């Protein structure tokens, strides 16, 4: 699959690049960022961590604000971060709200018109994008992990839970843990999948998926700022996920960060811990 280099900047001895390509899965031009640490120039096959961003984001937010390059270079891991949704399709209503349509793909495969032909971000993230990365870059086989923020934290969790053994580890900053029960999730799942009573919302909800997880041991690392307004507004619902994990014996860690909110200032403060966590799992 042909890639077009959009930008390249040297950073901490490696290169932060952005590429575009024509996606068959979502039917438009997609962009993704990839940080290639200095170890990549030595011809080594390196592990990869996928980052999924949140509502309103593109591939640029993580690249410019998270400060991840320093830690990726330290640990010798590649980081790939795709856009959050298809763009430029001009579907009816795809730009009417910040929490649905462009910038808000929710990492599901839509089942409703007019979304189902293009809003297939789950397949893009778990199948097409890994194939693109594996074909064009020196990637260590079977060595991938996944993390994300907010809507992207939801995406990271469902990708790991729906693909047992594919990802070596998973973590999430302030994830939407139980979208079937929060305003953001109810709006998105209704629009993309249809009414709850007639569709499979549970297949796209980490709290429901963990109840039936049957695969290799998987630990969920959840990071939550305790001054996050979306926590108090009941958009995130980590308590529901942790109750479900406890009930079925799936290990989960909750790191409570006093005084931190939902922003990239918070993410940048702890991204190094997450990259180290994944690197330890990937480099075993």
Coordinates of N, CA and C in Angstrom, one line a residue, residues 39-125:
X39 N 16.9 3.7 17.3 CA 17.2 2.3 17.1 C 16.7 1.8 15.8
X40 N 15.7 2.5 15.2 CA 15.2 2.1 13.9 C 16.2 2.2 12.8
X41 N 17.1 3.1 13.0 CA 18.2 3.3 12.0 C 19.2 2.3 12.0
X42 N 19.2 1.4 13.0 CA 20.2 0.4 13.2 C 19.7 -0.9 12.5
X43 N 18.5 -0.8 11.9 CA 18.0 -2.0 11.1 C 17.3 -3.0 12.0
X44 N 17.1 -2.6 13.3 CA 16.4 -3.6 14.2 C 14.9 -3.6 13.9
X45 N 14.3 -4.8 14.1 CA 12.8 -4.9 14.1 C 12.3 -4.5 15.5
X46 N 11.5 -3.5 15.6 CA 11.2 -2.9 16.9 C 9.7 -3.1 17.2
X47 N 9.3 -3.2 18.5 CA 7.9 -3.3 18.9 C 7.2 -2.0 18.6
X48 N 5.9 -2.0 18.6 CA 5.1 -0.8 18.3 C 4.0 -0.7 19.3
X49 N 3.8 0.6 19.7 CA 2.7 0.9 20.6 C 1.7 1.8 19.7
X50 N 0.4 1.4 19.7 CA -0.6 2.2 19.0 C -1.2 3.1 20.1
X51 N -1.4 4.4 19.7 CA -2.1 5.4 20.5 C -3.4 5.8 19.8
X52 N -4.5 5.8 20.5 CA -5.8 6.2 20.0 C -6.2 7.5 20.7
X53 N -6.5 8.5 19.9 CA -6.8 9.8 20.5 C -8.3 10.0 20.8
X54 N -8.7 11.1 21.4 CA -10.0 11.3 21.9 C -10.8 12.2 21.0
X55 N -12.0 12.6 21.5 CA -12.9 13.4 20.7 C -12.3 14.7 20.3
X56 N -12.6 15.1 19.1 CA -12.1 16.3 18.4 C -10.7 16.3 17.9
X57 N -10.0 15.2 18.2 CA -8.5 15.2 17.9 C -8.3 14.6 16.5
X58 N -7.2 15.0 15.9 CA -6.6 14.3 14.7 C -5.4 13.6 15.1
X59 N -4.6 13.3 14.1 CA -3.3 12.6 14.5 C -2.3 13.7 15.1
X60 N -2.6 15.0 14.9 CA -1.6 16.0 15.3 C -1.5 16.2 16.8
X61 N -2.6 16.0 17.6 CA -2.7 16.4 19.0 C -1.6 15.6 19.8
X62 N -1.6 14.3 19.6 CA -0.7 13.5 20.4 C 0.8 13.8 20.0
X63 N 1.0 14.0 18.8 CA 2.4 14.2 18.3 C 2.9 15.5 18.9
X64 N 2.1 16.5 19.0 CA 2.5 17.9 19.4 C 2.5 18.1 20.9
X65 N 1.6 17.4 21.6 CA 1.4 17.7 23.0 C 1.8 16.7 24.0
X66 N 1.9 15.4 23.6 CA 2.1 14.4 24.7 C 3.5 14.3 25.1
X67 N 4.5 14.7 24.3 CA 5.9 14.5 24.7 C 6.3 13.1 24.8
X68 N 5.8 12.2 23.9 CA 6.0 10.8 24.0 C 7.4 10.5 23.3
X69 N 7.9 11.3 22.4 CA 9.1 10.9 21.6 C 10.3 10.6 22.5
X70 N 10.4 11.4 23.6 CA 11.6 11.3 24.5 C 11.6 9.8 25.0
X71 N 10.4 9.4 25.5 CA 10.4 8.1 26.1 C 10.4 6.9 25.1
X72 N 9.8 7.1 23.9 CA 9.9 6.1 22.9 C 11.4 5.9 22.5
X73 N 12.1 7.0 22.4 CA 13.6 6.9 22.1 C 14.3 6.2 23.2
X74 N 14.0 6.5 24.4 CA 14.6 5.8 25.6 C 14.4 4.3 25.6
X75 N 13.3 3.9 25.2 CA 12.9 2.5 25.3 C 13.0 1.7 24.0
X76 N 13.2 2.4 22.9 CA 13.4 1.8 21.6 C 12.1 1.2 21.1
X77 N 11.0 1.9 21.2 CA 9.7 1.5 20.7 C 9.2 2.5 19.6
X78 N 8.5 2.0 18.7 CA 7.8 2.8 17.7 C 6.4 3.1 18.2
X79 N 6.0 4.4 18.0 CA 4.6 4.8 18.4 C 3.9 5.2 17.1
X80 N 2.7 4.6 16.9 CA 1.8 4.9 15.8 C 0.5 5.5 16.3
X81 N 0.1 6.6 15.7 CA -1.1 7.2 16.2 C -2.0 7.7 15.0
X82 N -3.1 7.0 14.7 CA -4.0 7.4 13.6 C -4.9 8.5 13.9
X83 N -5.5 9.0 12.9 CA -6.6 10.0 13.1 C -7.8 9.3 13.7
X84 N -8.8 10.0 14.2 CA -9.9 9.5 15.0 C -11.1 9.1 14.2
X85 N -11.1 9.5 12.9 CA -12.3 9.2 12.1 C -12.0 9.5 10.6
X86 N -12.9 9.0 9.7 CA -12.8 9.4 8.3 C -13.0 10.9 8.2
X87 N -12.4 11.5 7.2 CA -12.6 13.0 7.0 C -12.8 13.3 5.5
X88 N -13.6 14.4 5.2 CA -13.8 14.8 3.9 C -14.8 14.1 3.1
X89 N -15.7 13.3 3.8 CA -16.7 12.5 3.1 C -18.0 13.3 2.9
X90 N -18.1 14.4 3.7 CA -19.3 15.3 3.6 C -20.6 14.5 3.8
X91 N -20.7 13.6 4.7 CA -21.9 12.9 5.0 C -22.9 13.8 5.8
X92 N -24.2 13.6 5.6 CA -25.1 14.5 6.3 C -24.9 14.4 7.8
X93 N -24.6 15.6 8.4 CA -24.5 15.7 9.8 C -23.2 15.3 10.4
X94 N -22.2 15.0 9.5 CA -20.9 14.6 10.1 C -20.0 15.7 10.7
X95 N -20.5 16.9 10.5 CA -19.7 18.0 11.1 C -20.6 18.9 12.0
X96 N -21.8 18.4 12.4 CA -22.7 19.2 13.2 C -22.4 19.3 14.7
X97 N -21.6 18.3 15.2 CA -21.4 18.3 16.7 C -20.0 17.7 16.9
X98 N -19.4 18.1 18.0 CA -18.0 17.7 18.3 C -17.9 16.2 18.7
X99 N -19.1 15.7 19.2 CA -19.0 14.3 19.8 C -19.7 13.3 18.9
X100 N -19.8 13.6 17.6 CA -20.4 12.6 16.6 C -19.9 13.0 15.2
X101 N -19.5 12.0 14.4 CA -19.1 12.3 13.1 C -17.6 12.5 13.0
X102 N -17.1 13.5 12.2 CA -15.7 13.8 12.1 C -15.1 14.1 13.5
X103 N -14.0 13.4 13.8 CA -13.3 13.6 15.0 C -13.9 12.8 16.1
X104 N -14.9 12.0 15.8 CA -15.6 11.2 16.8 C -16.1 9.8 16.3
X105 N -15.2 9.1 15.7 CA -15.5 7.8 15.1 C -15.8 6.7 16.2
X106 N -15.3 6.9 17.4 CA -15.6 6.0 18.5 C -15.0 4.6 18.3
X107 N -14.2 4.4 17.3 CA -13.5 3.1 17.1 C -14.5 1.9 17.0
X108 N -15.6 2.1 16.4 CA -16.6 1.0 16.2 C -16.7 0.8 14.7
X109 N -17.3 -0.3 14.3 CA -17.8 -0.5 12.9 C -19.2 -0.2 12.8
X110 N -19.6 0.9 12.2 CA -21.0 1.4 12.2 C -21.9 0.4 11.4
X111 N -23.1 0.4 11.8 CA -24.1 -0.5 11.2 C -25.3 0.3 10.6
X112 N -25.3 1.6 10.9 CA -26.4 2.4 10.4 C -26.0 3.3 9.2
X113 N -27.0 3.5 8.4 CA -26.8 4.5 7.3 C -26.8 5.9 7.9
X114 N -26.0 6.9 7.4 CA -25.1 6.8 6.2 C -23.7 6.4 6.6
X115 N -23.5 5.9 7.8 CA -22.2 5.7 8.4 C -21.5 4.4 8.1
X116 N -22.3 3.3 7.8 CA -21.7 2.0 7.9 C -20.7 1.7 6.8
X117 N -20.8 2.5 5.7 CA -19.8 2.2 4.6 C -18.4 2.8 4.9
X118 N -18.3 3.8 5.8 CA -17.1 4.5 6.0 C -16.6 4.5 7.5
X119 N -17.5 4.6 8.4 CA -17.2 4.7 9.8 C -16.9 3.3 10.4
X120 N -15.7 2.8 10.0 CA -15.3 1.4 10.3 C -13.9 1.6 11.0
X121 N -13.8 2.4 12.0 CA -12.5 2.7 12.6 C -12.0 1.5 13.4
X122 N -12.8 0.6 13.8 CA -12.4 -0.6 14.5 C -11.6 -1.4 13.6
X123 N -12.1 -1.7 12.4 CA -11.4 -2.5 11.4 C -10.1 -1.8 10.9
X124 N -10.2 -0.5 10.8 CA -9.0 0.3 10.4 C -7.9 0.1 11.4
X125 N -8.2 0.3 12.7 CA -7.2 0.2 13.7 C -6.6 -1.1 14.0

